[in-house]
Amino acid sequence: MIDQQTPLRGGAARLPVRPRTGRFLVLAAVFICAACGLVYELELVALASYLIGDSVTQASVVLSVMVFAMGIGSLLAKRLRDRAAVGFGLIEAALALVGGTSALTLYASFAWLGESRYALVGFSLAIGILIGAEIPLLMTLIQRVDRQDAGGAVADLFAADYVGALVGGLAFPFLLLPMLGQLTGALFTGTVNAAAGGALVLWVFRRDLDPRSRRLLILVNGVVILLLATASVLVDDFERAARRAVYGSEVRVAVQTGVQEIVLTGPGRGSLDLYLDGRLRVSSRDEHRYHEALVHPAMKGPHRRVLILGGGDGLAAREVLRYPDVECVVVVELDPAVTRLARTDPALSALNGHAYEDPRLTAVSADAFTWLRETHDRYDVVVSDLPDPGITASTKLYAAEFYGLVAGALEPGGRLVVHAGSPSSRPATFWTVEASVRAGGLAARPYRVEGRLTGFAAGPDRATGGTEAPRDWGFVLAARRAVGRPGIDPGAPVPRTLEERELLAGLRSVERARQHGVLPSTLVHPRYREEP
């Protein structure tokens, strides 16, 4: 708190603008700097969720470390109040450089070192300290231009700060991310931050600066803006190099959509890999094994109408459409860019058997949970080919409430099949899915299939993952009534790799390893977590 009775260095008469104008300019700088600070914060959370996974944990780490660091920064800034103008200018330049390059550094540490957790904590700490140092110095500066009471100054500062945070919070997902992307968006924000902080000090408070301080601020801000501008020019080359380090040299398609990053590698259908937000979701080396084990047991019985939740790559639909008596297939995929690639990419469309050209298939772009709440249609088979429950955004799609909605969309004799993770390497997740299916009002039969060659469809796996890929896939077959043993319909098209005896062996093996007393995951009490 500034003691109003203590005379501040100089007086309002030394300013090059009238007090009211100076006060407005200080509050405008507060607004801009607050918006930039929140963008840095959201950028760290978003990129860490993509690179590390489990967005709840990453958001908690970033927010808690940053708030703690802001307190440290406020204490440290007390020593700069006698030179508030030059101190604020240097802090804003440092914040612009650290915050603007944070996304680049995080991505680089992930791409070339395979680890970004320590960098995440370091940037959260550094950015928090610099943001925390702003308010005490701004408090000094605003009383420097307009000697209002301390309570009024605090109210004005925090009002501008909170409104700026609102604008920055809305600009990040709706403007910066879709228009510039994560890396360029952070660099642009840093440039704006440096320009705003430098302009305020070098114009409004220039008479408080001695020649040496003025030259120092001009040099520092010029260097920071030049570095950020240079990085913006080179960011595309950096991103390509980092992507090659992560995914290999055969990246064919890299698209950042409003939902996720989509990467396709490999020149043809025999060597295709599909990554969604850094997770290997499809590999042509073993995807037939996975999709046959997912689809065929659920198709044993009536299967005239089939609903596929997720599966926008068209590979589950390919297996369903092999049944000539299927009349209708509906694919509900959140990201329309996935279905667009599945239609148009030569390698992926060849791998899915050109499923989207089949007139029996209808694609819907929607959130599966919301779509199920609104639909009144009923289906003989529901195939849940969704992202892993360890990914926070997908947790609700593996909750008991979600399976209750699925039960309502099933015909009385209908069946549901759910990809539930690897029972050998991720047993807690697997049995939580099974318990959640039962809590949704369905009878359940778990089974597994071996023969996995890659980390395909694993939750925390990354392209640079150092852990050994799981050796099996786990599934839960469910029905509104009693569900029989998983098998293959006698009239089914012959699977390429799957045999019925393997399904029975997989049923017996998981039952021997059953975990008892596992609680279901619900919307208000999610129980999934990423496992090593």
Short mmCIF file of C-alpha atoms in Angstrom, two decimals:
data_model
loop_
_atom_site.label_atom_id
_atom_site.label_comp_id
_atom_site.label_asym_id
_atom_site.label_seq_id
_atom_site.Cartn_x
_atom_site.Cartn_y
_atom_site.Cartn_z
CA MET A 1 0.00 0.00 0.00
CA ILE A 2 1.32 3.47 -0.83
CA ASP A 3 1.26 5.99 1.98
CA GLN A 4 -0.43 9.03 0.52
CA GLN A 5 1.30 11.31 2.93
CA THR A 6 4.72 10.26 1.62
CA PRO A 7 5.75 12.57 -1.20
CA LEU A 8 6.53 10.78 -4.41
CA ARG A 9 9.50 11.64 -6.49
CA GLY A 10 8.61 14.54 -8.74
CA GLY A 11 5.05 15.64 -9.25
CA ALA A 12 2.24 15.62 -11.73
CA ALA A 13 3.57 18.82 -13.25
CA ARG A 14 6.58 16.95 -14.61
CA LEU A 15 4.43 14.68 -16.77
CA PRO A 16 4.07 15.47 -20.48
CA VAL A 17 0.30 14.90 -20.30
CA ARG A 18 -2.53 16.12 -18.10
CA PRO A 19 -3.22 14.00 -14.99
CA ARG A 20 -6.52 12.66 -16.33
CA THR A 21 -4.88 11.63 -19.63
CA GLY A 22 -1.96 10.07 -17.77
CA ARG A 23 -4.33 8.11 -15.55
CA PHE A 24 -6.22 6.85 -18.61
CA LEU A 25 -2.97 5.75 -20.28
CA VAL A 26 -1.79 3.89 -17.17
CA LEU A 27 -5.12 2.06 -16.91
CA ALA A 28 -4.98 1.26 -20.64
CA ALA A 29 -1.54 -0.27 -20.09
CA VAL A 30 -2.92 -2.25 -17.13
CA PHE A 31 -5.73 -3.52 -19.38
CA ILE A 32 -3.34 -4.64 -22.14
CA CYS A 33 -0.80 -6.21 -19.79
CA ALA A 34 -3.53 -8.10 -17.92
CA ALA A 35 -4.90 -9.47 -21.19
CA CYS A 36 -1.41 -10.58 -22.22
CA GLY A 37 -0.76 -12.18 -18.83
CA LEU A 38 -3.91 -14.29 -19.02
CA VAL A 39 -3.06 -15.36 -22.56
CA TYR A 40 0.33 -16.62 -21.33
CA GLU A 41 -1.46 -18.54 -18.58
CA LEU A 42 -3.99 -20.14 -20.93
CA GLU A 43 -1.25 -20.89 -23.45
CA LEU A 44 0.68 -22.85 -20.84
CA VAL A 45 -2.42 -24.79 -19.79
CA ALA A 46 -3.44 -25.59 -23.37
CA LEU A 47 -0.01 -26.63 -24.58
CA ALA A 48 0.74 -28.64 -21.42
CA SER A 49 -2.58 -30.49 -21.77
CA TYR A 50 -1.65 -31.38 -25.34
CA LEU A 51 1.97 -32.34 -24.63
CA ILE A 52 1.58 -33.97 -21.22
CA GLY A 53 -2.11 -34.89 -21.00
CA ASP A 54 -4.68 -34.70 -18.16
CA SER A 55 -5.76 -31.08 -18.51
CA VAL A 56 -7.12 -30.89 -14.94
CA THR A 57 -3.70 -31.68 -13.48
CA GLN A 58 -1.87 -29.33 -15.82
CA ALA A 59 -4.29 -26.47 -15.16
CA SER A 60 -3.91 -27.03 -11.41
CA VAL A 61 -0.12 -26.98 -11.66
CA VAL A 62 -0.01 -23.83 -13.78
CA LEU A 63 -2.56 -21.89 -11.73
CA SER A 64 -1.25 -22.83 -8.30
CA VAL A 65 2.40 -22.18 -9.17
CA MET A 66 1.56 -18.93 -10.93
CA VAL A 67 -0.56 -17.53 -8.08
CA PHE A 68 2.14 -18.47 -5.58
CA ALA A 69 4.77 -16.81 -7.76
CA MET A 70 2.66 -13.64 -8.06
CA GLY A 71 2.91 -13.23 -4.31
CA ILE A 72 6.68 -13.53 -4.51
CA GLY A 73 6.78 -11.00 -7.34
CA SER A 74 4.72 -8.49 -5.37
CA LEU A 75 7.14 -8.70 -2.45
CA LEU A 76 10.18 -8.34 -4.68
CA ALA A 77 8.66 -5.30 -6.45
CA LYS A 78 8.66 -3.31 -3.19
CA ARG A 79 12.34 -2.64 -3.72
CA LEU A 80 11.67 -1.03 -7.11
CA ARG A 81 9.08 1.54 -6.04
CA ASP A 82 11.64 4.35 -5.90
CA ARG A 83 12.34 3.69 -9.59
CA ALA A 84 8.86 2.51 -10.54
CA ALA A 85 8.93 3.71 -14.16
CA VAL A 86 12.16 2.06 -15.25
CA GLY A 87 11.37 -0.99 -13.10
CA PHE A 88 7.98 -1.45 -14.74
CA GLY A 89 9.46 -1.03 -18.23
CA LEU A 90 12.11 -3.68 -17.63
CA ILE A 91 9.63 -6.09 -16.03
CA GLU A 92 7.24 -5.81 -18.98
CA ALA A 93 10.09 -6.45 -21.41
CA ALA A 94 11.13 -9.52 -19.44
CA LEU A 95 7.51 -10.73 -19.23
CA ALA A 96 7.04 -10.24 -22.97
CA LEU A 97 10.18 -12.26 -23.73
CA VAL A 98 9.47 -15.08 -21.26
CA GLY A 99 5.75 -15.32 -21.99
CA GLY A 100 6.13 -14.88 -25.73
CA THR A 101 8.71 -17.66 -26.05
CA SER A 102 7.14 -20.01 -23.49
CA ALA A 103 5.17 -22.02 -26.05
CA LEU A 104 8.21 -22.40 -28.33
CA THR A 105 10.38 -23.60 -25.47
CA LEU A 106 7.77 -26.04 -24.13
CA TYR A 107 7.27 -27.53 -27.58
CA ALA A 108 11.03 -27.73 -28.16
CA SER A 109 11.63 -29.50 -24.85
CA PHE A 110 8.90 -32.01 -25.70
CA ALA A 111 10.14 -32.58 -29.26
CA TRP A 112 13.85 -32.97 -28.59
CA LEU A 113 14.03 -33.93 -24.91
CA GLY A 114 10.77 -35.86 -24.62
CA GLU A 115 9.87 -34.04 -21.39
CA SER A 116 8.21 -30.68 -20.76
CA ARG A 117 7.00 -30.86 -17.14
CA TYR A 118 10.00 -29.07 -15.68
CA ALA A 119 9.81 -26.36 -18.33
CA LEU A 120 6.10 -25.94 -17.54
CA VAL A 121 6.77 -25.35 -13.84
CA GLY A 122 9.70 -23.03 -14.62
CA PHE A 123 7.68 -20.83 -16.96
CA SER A 124 4.70 -20.76 -14.59
CA LEU A 125 7.01 -19.59 -11.82
CA ALA A 126 8.80 -16.97 -13.93
CA ILE A 127 5.65 -15.55 -15.51
CA GLY A 128 3.88 -15.48 -12.15
CA ILE A 129 6.73 -13.53 -10.51
CA LEU A 130 6.77 -10.96 -13.31
CA ILE A 131 2.98 -10.53 -13.30
CA GLY A 132 2.97 -10.19 -9.52
CA ALA A 133 5.57 -7.43 -9.71
CA GLU A 134 3.34 -5.30 -11.96
CA ILE A 135 0.64 -4.19 -9.51
CA PRO A 136 2.84 -2.54 -6.82
CA LEU A 137 4.71 -0.59 -9.51
CA LEU A 138 1.52 0.36 -11.33
CA MET A 139 0.07 1.51 -8.02
CA THR A 140 3.01 3.84 -7.63
CA LEU A 141 2.73 5.09 -11.21
CA ILE A 142 -1.00 5.81 -11.11
CA GLN A 143 -0.59 7.83 -7.92
CA ARG A 144 2.31 9.56 -9.64
CA VAL A 145 0.02 10.90 -12.36
CA ASP A 146 -3.13 11.46 -10.30
CA ARG A 147 -2.88 11.75 -6.53
CA GLN A 148 -6.20 10.12 -5.70
CA ASP A 149 -6.73 8.20 -2.47
CA ALA A 150 -5.15 4.77 -2.27
CA GLY A 151 -8.51 2.94 -2.16
CA GLY A 152 -9.68 4.61 -5.37
CA ALA A 153 -6.38 3.85 -7.08
CA VAL A 154 -6.60 0.17 -6.11
CA ALA A 155 -10.21 -0.02 -7.36
CA ASP A 156 -9.27 1.51 -10.73
CA LEU A 157 -6.23 -0.74 -11.15
CA PHE A 158 -8.06 -3.94 -10.37
CA ALA A 159 -11.05 -2.98 -12.51
CA ALA A 160 -8.75 -2.45 -15.52
CA ASP A 161 -6.84 -5.62 -14.65
CA TYR A 162 -9.95 -7.81 -14.44
CA VAL A 163 -11.52 -6.42 -17.61
CA GLY A 164 -8.23 -6.98 -19.43
CA ALA A 165 -8.13 -10.55 -18.14
CA LEU A 166 -11.66 -11.07 -19.49
CA VAL A 167 -10.69 -9.81 -22.93
CA GLY A 168 -7.49 -11.89 -22.97
CA GLY A 169 -9.37 -14.99 -21.81
CA LEU A 170 -11.91 -14.64 -24.62
CA ALA A 171 -9.39 -13.63 -27.27
CA PHE A 172 -7.24 -16.71 -26.72
CA PRO A 173 -9.72 -19.44 -27.79
CA PHE A 174 -11.78 -17.38 -30.23
CA LEU A 175 -9.14 -15.26 -31.99
CA LEU A 176 -5.52 -16.08 -31.25
CA LEU A 177 -5.71 -19.87 -31.28
CA PRO A 178 -7.76 -20.35 -34.48
CA MET A 179 -6.12 -17.47 -36.39
CA LEU A 180 -2.47 -17.71 -35.29
CA GLY A 181 -2.07 -21.02 -33.50
CA GLN A 182 -0.35 -21.63 -30.18
CA LEU A 183 3.22 -20.69 -31.10
CA THR A 184 2.59 -17.57 -33.20
CA GLY A 185 -0.19 -16.48 -30.85
CA ALA A 186 2.20 -16.44 -27.88
CA LEU A 187 4.83 -14.53 -29.87
CA PHE A 188 2.28 -11.95 -31.02
CA THR A 189 1.05 -11.51 -27.45
CA GLY A 190 4.60 -10.93 -26.26
CA THR A 191 5.13 -8.27 -28.91
CA VAL A 192 1.98 -6.41 -27.86
CA ASN A 193 3.01 -6.72 -24.22
CA ALA A 194 6.47 -5.23 -24.83
CA ALA A 195 5.11 -2.43 -26.99
CA ALA A 196 2.45 -1.42 -24.44
CA GLY A 197 4.79 -1.46 -21.46
CA GLY A 198 7.60 0.31 -23.27
CA ALA A 199 5.34 2.97 -24.79
CA LEU A 200 3.80 3.85 -21.42
CA VAL A 201 7.13 4.38 -19.69
CA LEU A 202 9.00 6.04 -22.58
CA TRP A 203 6.18 8.50 -23.28
CA VAL A 204 4.18 9.24 -20.14
CA PHE A 205 7.07 8.86 -17.67
CA ARG A 206 9.97 9.86 -19.86
CA ARG A 207 10.82 12.84 -17.62
CA ASP A 208 11.35 10.44 -14.73
CA LEU A 209 14.08 8.63 -16.68
CA ASP A 210 17.68 9.74 -16.79
CA PRO A 211 19.42 9.40 -20.18
CA ARG A 212 21.03 6.11 -19.24
CA SER A 213 17.71 4.53 -18.15
CA ARG A 214 16.01 5.81 -21.29
CA ARG A 215 18.66 4.27 -23.55
CA LEU A 216 18.50 1.02 -21.58
CA LEU A 217 14.71 0.75 -21.97
CA ILE A 218 14.82 1.56 -25.68
CA LEU A 219 17.56 -1.03 -26.22
CA VAL A 220 15.89 -3.76 -24.13
CA ASN A 221 12.44 -3.30 -25.64
CA GLY A 222 13.88 -3.07 -29.15
CA VAL A 223 15.83 -6.30 -28.69
CA VAL A 224 12.80 -8.10 -27.22
CA ILE A 225 10.49 -7.03 -30.04
CA LEU A 226 13.13 -7.91 -32.63
CA LEU A 227 13.62 -11.37 -31.11
CA LEU A 228 9.88 -12.03 -31.01
CA ALA A 229 9.42 -10.78 -34.58
CA THR A 230 12.30 -12.94 -35.81
CA ALA A 231 10.87 -15.97 -34.03
CA SER A 232 7.49 -15.27 -35.67
CA VAL A 233 9.12 -15.32 -39.09
CA LEU A 234 10.94 -18.58 -38.33
CA VAL A 235 8.13 -20.29 -36.43
CA ASP A 236 6.93 -22.33 -39.41
CA ASP A 237 10.42 -23.77 -39.96
CA PHE A 238 10.72 -24.46 -36.24
CA GLU A 239 7.35 -26.20 -36.15
CA ARG A 240 8.23 -28.40 -39.11
CA ALA A 241 11.56 -29.37 -37.52
CA ALA A 242 9.91 -30.09 -34.17
CA ARG A 243 7.15 -32.09 -35.83
CA ARG A 244 9.74 -34.21 -37.64
CA ALA A 245 11.49 -34.79 -34.32
CA VAL A 246 8.20 -35.94 -32.79
CA TYR A 247 6.55 -37.85 -35.61
CA GLY A 248 9.43 -38.75 -37.90
CA SER A 249 10.31 -37.55 -41.37
CA GLU A 250 7.18 -38.80 -43.19
CA VAL A 251 4.63 -36.23 -42.00
CA ARG A 252 2.15 -35.71 -44.84
CA VAL A 253 -0.67 -33.78 -43.17
CA ALA A 254 -0.58 -31.54 -40.11
CA VAL A 255 -3.77 -29.65 -39.30
CA GLN A 256 -4.63 -27.64 -36.18
CA THR A 257 -8.41 -27.58 -35.92
CA GLY A 258 -10.58 -25.94 -33.33
CA VAL A 259 -10.66 -29.27 -31.49
CA GLN A 260 -7.19 -30.81 -31.81
CA GLU A 261 -4.04 -31.22 -33.86
CA ILE A 262 -4.31 -33.91 -36.56
CA VAL A 263 -1.16 -35.43 -38.03
CA LEU A 264 -0.95 -38.09 -40.73
CA THR A 265 2.36 -39.81 -41.45
CA GLY A 266 3.43 -42.44 -43.96
CA PRO A 267 3.20 -42.38 -47.73
CA GLY A 268 0.47 -44.98 -48.20
CA ARG A 269 -2.19 -47.13 -46.58
CA GLY A 270 0.37 -49.78 -45.60
CA SER A 271 2.43 -47.37 -43.50
CA LEU A 272 -0.15 -44.84 -42.31
CA ASP A 273 -0.20 -43.47 -38.77
CA LEU A 274 -2.83 -41.03 -37.48
CA TYR A 275 -2.08 -38.88 -34.43
CA LEU A 276 -4.64 -36.80 -32.58
CA ASP A 277 -3.11 -34.28 -30.18
CA GLY A 278 0.12 -36.24 -30.08
CA ARG A 279 -1.53 -39.59 -29.34
CA LEU A 280 -1.19 -42.40 -31.85
CA ARG A 281 -4.78 -43.29 -32.70
CA VAL A 282 -4.43 -45.36 -35.85
CA SER A 283 -1.57 -47.44 -37.20
CA SER A 284 -2.06 -49.47 -40.33
CA ARG A 285 0.25 -52.10 -38.83
CA ASP A 286 -2.35 -53.35 -36.36
CA GLU A 287 -5.57 -51.36 -36.80
CA HIS A 288 -7.37 -54.29 -38.47
CA ARG A 289 -6.77 -56.34 -35.35
CA TYR A 290 -8.22 -53.63 -33.12
CA HIS A 291 -11.25 -52.74 -35.23
CA GLU A 292 -12.23 -56.34 -35.90
CA ALA A 293 -12.10 -57.10 -32.15
CA LEU A 294 -14.12 -53.95 -31.46
CA VAL A 295 -16.87 -54.40 -34.05
CA HIS A 296 -17.52 -58.08 -34.78
CA PRO A 297 -18.55 -59.27 -31.28
CA ALA A 298 -21.16 -56.49 -31.09
CA MET A 299 -22.54 -57.47 -34.51
CA LYS A 300 -23.47 -60.97 -33.33
CA GLY A 301 -27.23 -60.57 -33.35
CA PRO A 302 -29.54 -57.99 -34.92
CA HIS A 303 -27.49 -55.24 -36.56
CA ARG A 304 -29.76 -53.48 -39.01
CA ARG A 305 -29.08 -50.04 -37.49
CA VAL A 306 -25.63 -49.22 -36.12
CA LEU A 307 -24.39 -46.13 -34.25
CA ILE A 308 -20.65 -45.39 -34.05
CA LEU A 309 -19.56 -42.85 -31.42
CA GLY A 310 -16.21 -41.39 -32.42
CA GLY A 311 -14.48 -43.36 -35.13
CA GLY A 312 -14.39 -40.46 -37.56
CA ASP A 313 -11.47 -42.15 -39.33
CA GLY A 314 -14.05 -44.53 -40.87
CA LEU A 315 -12.23 -47.72 -39.84
CA ALA A 316 -14.90 -49.04 -37.49
CA ALA A 317 -17.48 -48.10 -40.13
CA ARG A 318 -15.50 -50.14 -42.67
CA GLU A 319 -15.98 -53.28 -40.57
CA VAL A 320 -19.67 -52.56 -39.97
CA LEU A 321 -20.37 -51.94 -43.66
CA ARG A 322 -18.91 -55.33 -44.57
CA TYR A 323 -22.22 -56.78 -43.35
CA PRO A 324 -24.60 -56.66 -46.35
CA ASP A 325 -27.73 -56.64 -44.16
CA VAL A 326 -26.75 -53.42 -42.39
CA GLU A 327 -29.19 -50.73 -43.50
CA CYS A 328 -28.03 -47.62 -41.64
CA VAL A 329 -24.75 -46.48 -40.03
CA VAL A 330 -24.49 -43.17 -38.17
CA VAL A 331 -21.03 -41.88 -37.22
CA VAL A 332 -21.01 -39.15 -34.54
CA GLU A 333 -17.61 -37.44 -34.61
CA LEU A 334 -16.77 -34.26 -32.71
CA ASP A 335 -14.17 -32.92 -35.17
CA PRO A 336 -15.42 -32.56 -38.76
CA ALA A 337 -11.80 -32.28 -39.95
CA VAL A 338 -11.28 -35.96 -39.07
CA THR A 339 -14.19 -37.10 -41.20
CA ARG A 340 -13.08 -34.75 -43.98
CA LEU A 341 -9.63 -36.35 -44.01
CA ALA A 342 -11.19 -39.80 -43.91
CA ARG A 343 -13.10 -38.90 -47.06
CA THR A 344 -10.38 -37.09 -49.00
CA ASP A 345 -6.94 -38.31 -47.94
CA PRO A 346 -5.96 -41.04 -50.45
CA ALA A 347 -4.18 -43.27 -47.94
CA LEU A 348 -6.73 -42.97 -45.13
CA SER A 349 -9.74 -43.35 -47.44
CA ALA A 350 -8.12 -46.43 -48.98
CA LEU A 351 -7.50 -47.86 -45.52
CA ASN A 352 -11.13 -47.35 -44.47
CA GLY A 353 -12.36 -48.93 -47.69
CA HIS A 354 -13.92 -45.64 -48.86
CA ALA A 355 -16.55 -46.07 -46.16
CA TYR A 356 -17.84 -42.52 -46.54
CA GLU A 357 -18.84 -43.22 -50.13
CA ASP A 358 -21.30 -45.87 -48.97
CA PRO A 359 -24.86 -44.44 -49.10
CA ARG A 360 -25.76 -46.32 -45.93
CA LEU A 361 -23.40 -44.14 -43.86
CA THR A 362 -24.34 -40.76 -42.37
CA ALA A 363 -21.74 -38.59 -40.63
CA VAL A 364 -22.74 -36.17 -37.87
CA SER A 365 -20.42 -33.55 -36.37
CA ALA A 366 -21.42 -33.31 -32.71
CA ASP A 367 -20.42 -34.03 -29.15
CA ALA A 368 -21.51 -37.61 -28.48
CA PHE A 369 -22.89 -36.83 -25.02
CA THR A 370 -25.02 -33.92 -26.20
CA TRP A 371 -26.13 -35.78 -29.32
CA LEU A 372 -27.34 -38.78 -27.31
CA ARG A 373 -29.33 -36.51 -25.00
CA GLU A 374 -31.17 -35.07 -27.99
CA THR A 375 -31.71 -38.14 -30.19
CA HIS A 376 -34.83 -40.24 -30.12
CA ASP A 377 -33.59 -42.91 -32.53
CA ARG A 378 -32.88 -46.48 -31.45
CA TYR A 379 -30.07 -48.72 -32.65
CA ASP A 380 -29.32 -52.43 -32.67
CA VAL A 381 -25.59 -51.85 -32.13
CA VAL A 382 -23.64 -48.97 -30.58
CA VAL A 383 -19.86 -48.94 -31.10
CA SER A 384 -17.97 -46.61 -28.74
CA ASP A 385 -14.65 -45.84 -30.44
CA LEU A 386 -13.82 -42.74 -28.42
CA PRO A 387 -10.57 -41.18 -27.15
CA ASP A 388 -9.13 -42.63 -23.98
CA PRO A 389 -10.83 -41.79 -20.64
CA GLY A 390 -7.48 -40.64 -19.22
CA ILE A 391 -7.82 -37.57 -21.44
CA THR A 392 -9.88 -35.15 -19.36
CA ALA A 393 -12.04 -33.97 -22.23
CA SER A 394 -13.17 -37.58 -22.79
CA THR A 395 -13.87 -38.50 -19.18
CA LYS A 396 -17.58 -37.68 -19.43
CA LEU A 397 -17.84 -40.09 -22.38
CA TYR A 398 -16.81 -42.92 -20.06
CA ALA A 399 -19.07 -41.93 -17.16
CA ALA A 400 -22.02 -43.92 -15.84
CA GLU A 401 -24.39 -41.15 -16.96
CA PHE A 402 -23.10 -41.48 -20.52
CA TYR A 403 -23.76 -45.22 -20.56
CA GLY A 404 -27.24 -44.51 -19.23
CA LEU A 405 -27.84 -42.39 -22.34
CA VAL A 406 -26.45 -45.17 -24.53
CA ALA A 407 -28.82 -47.65 -22.88
CA GLY A 408 -31.71 -45.40 -23.82
CA ALA A 409 -30.58 -45.40 -27.46
CA LEU A 410 -30.44 -49.21 -27.67
CA GLU A 411 -33.19 -51.43 -28.94
CA PRO A 412 -34.37 -53.94 -26.31
CA GLY A 413 -32.06 -56.58 -27.78
CA GLY A 414 -29.33 -54.13 -28.73
CA ARG A 415 -25.65 -54.31 -27.78
CA LEU A 416 -22.92 -51.83 -26.91
CA VAL A 417 -19.18 -52.33 -27.24
CA VAL A 418 -16.65 -50.00 -25.62
CA HIS A 419 -12.91 -49.74 -26.10
CA ALA A 420 -11.75 -49.69 -22.46
CA GLY A 421 -7.95 -49.54 -22.59
CA SER A 422 -5.37 -52.24 -21.97
CA PRO A 423 -6.31 -54.55 -19.06
CA SER A 424 -2.69 -55.67 -18.68
CA SER A 425 -0.98 -52.27 -18.57
CA ARG A 426 -3.88 -50.06 -17.38
CA PRO A 427 -6.08 -52.32 -15.22
CA ALA A 428 -7.52 -49.52 -13.06
CA THR A 429 -8.86 -47.72 -16.12
CA PHE A 430 -10.17 -50.93 -17.70
CA TRP A 431 -12.15 -52.06 -14.66
CA THR A 432 -13.45 -48.56 -13.99
CA VAL A 433 -14.92 -48.54 -17.52
CA GLU A 434 -16.54 -51.92 -16.85
CA ALA A 435 -17.97 -50.73 -13.53
CA SER A 436 -19.27 -47.52 -15.17
CA VAL A 437 -21.02 -49.49 -17.92
CA ARG A 438 -22.78 -51.60 -15.29
CA ALA A 439 -23.68 -48.49 -13.28
CA GLY A 440 -25.34 -47.14 -16.43
CA GLY A 441 -27.88 -49.96 -16.26
CA LEU A 442 -26.27 -52.42 -18.67
CA ALA A 443 -25.10 -56.00 -18.25
CA ALA A 444 -21.41 -56.24 -19.17
CA ARG A 445 -18.89 -58.82 -20.39
CA PRO A 446 -15.24 -57.72 -20.58
CA TYR A 447 -12.75 -59.31 -22.98
CA ARG A 448 -9.32 -58.66 -24.41
CA VAL A 449 -7.38 -59.36 -27.60
CA GLU A 450 -3.62 -59.62 -27.94
CA GLY A 451 -1.47 -58.90 -30.99
CA ARG A 452 -0.93 -55.20 -30.45
CA LEU A 453 2.14 -53.88 -32.27
CA THR A 454 2.03 -50.16 -31.48
CA GLY A 455 0.83 -47.72 -28.84
CA PHE A 456 -2.30 -47.24 -30.97
CA ALA A 457 -5.31 -45.98 -28.99
CA ALA A 458 -3.34 -45.78 -25.75
CA GLY A 459 -4.11 -42.89 -23.47
CA PRO A 460 -0.89 -41.21 -22.40
CA ASP A 461 1.28 -42.53 -25.23
CA ARG A 462 3.11 -39.93 -27.28
CA ALA A 463 5.04 -40.23 -30.48
CA THR A 464 8.22 -39.89 -28.45
CA GLY A 465 6.95 -42.14 -25.69
CA GLY A 466 9.74 -44.01 -24.00
CA THR A 467 7.53 -46.67 -22.47
CA GLU A 468 6.85 -50.00 -24.10
CA ALA A 469 3.57 -50.14 -25.98
CA PRO A 470 0.77 -52.20 -24.37
CA ARG A 471 0.47 -55.71 -25.77
CA ASP A 472 -3.32 -55.97 -25.78
CA TRP A 473 -6.62 -54.15 -26.17
CA GLY A 474 -9.48 -54.39 -23.73
CA PHE A 475 -13.19 -54.13 -24.54
CA VAL A 476 -16.52 -54.26 -22.72
CA LEU A 477 -19.50 -55.85 -24.47
CA ALA A 478 -22.81 -54.78 -22.93
CA ALA A 479 -26.56 -55.08 -23.41
CA ARG A 480 -29.74 -53.93 -21.73
CA ARG A 481 -30.50 -57.57 -20.97
CA ALA A 482 -28.11 -60.40 -20.21
CA VAL A 483 -25.13 -60.37 -22.57
CA GLY A 484 -23.69 -63.58 -23.93
CA ARG A 485 -20.10 -64.51 -24.50
CA PRO A 486 -18.30 -62.45 -27.16
CA GLY A 487 -18.20 -64.23 -30.49
CA ILE A 488 -18.58 -63.77 -34.25
CA ASP A 489 -21.89 -64.07 -36.07
CA PRO A 490 -21.98 -67.24 -38.21
CA GLY A 491 -23.03 -65.17 -41.22
CA ALA A 492 -20.43 -62.49 -40.67
CA PRO A 493 -17.81 -61.66 -43.30
CA VAL A 494 -14.60 -63.48 -42.44
CA PRO A 495 -12.29 -61.25 -40.34
CA ARG A 496 -8.74 -60.84 -41.60
CA THR A 497 -6.99 -61.53 -38.31
CA LEU A 498 -9.54 -62.38 -35.61
CA GLU A 499 -10.81 -65.84 -34.59
CA GLU A 500 -13.66 -66.64 -32.20
CA ARG A 501 -11.48 -68.79 -29.97
CA GLU A 502 -9.34 -65.73 -29.26
CA LEU A 503 -12.37 -63.86 -27.99
CA LEU A 504 -13.25 -66.69 -25.62
CA ALA A 505 -9.67 -66.92 -24.40
CA GLY A 506 -9.65 -63.16 -23.88
CA LEU A 507 -12.89 -63.40 -21.88
CA ARG A 508 -11.43 -66.05 -19.57
CA SER A 509 -8.13 -64.22 -19.07
CA VAL A 510 -9.70 -60.94 -18.00
CA GLU A 511 -12.17 -62.68 -15.68
CA ARG A 512 -9.26 -64.37 -13.92
CA ALA A 513 -7.70 -60.93 -13.36
CA ARG A 514 -10.95 -59.19 -12.39
CA GLN A 515 -10.66 -56.41 -9.84
CA HIS A 516 -13.56 -56.48 -7.39
CA GLY A 517 -15.09 -53.50 -5.65
CA VAL A 518 -14.13 -50.99 -8.36
CA LEU A 519 -16.32 -47.90 -8.20
CA PRO A 520 -17.85 -46.38 -11.36
CA SER A 521 -16.84 -43.01 -12.76
CA THR A 522 -19.55 -40.35 -12.75
CA LEU A 523 -19.77 -36.76 -13.95
CA VAL A 524 -19.38 -35.38 -10.43
CA HIS A 525 -16.80 -37.96 -9.35
CA PRO A 526 -14.53 -38.89 -12.27
CA ARG A 527 -12.21 -41.74 -11.34
CA TYR A 528 -10.03 -42.09 -14.40
CA ARG A 529 -6.41 -41.11 -14.34
CA GLU A 530 -3.45 -41.56 -16.61
CA GLU A 531 -1.38 -44.57 -15.67
CA PRO A 532 2.23 -45.32 -16.58
#
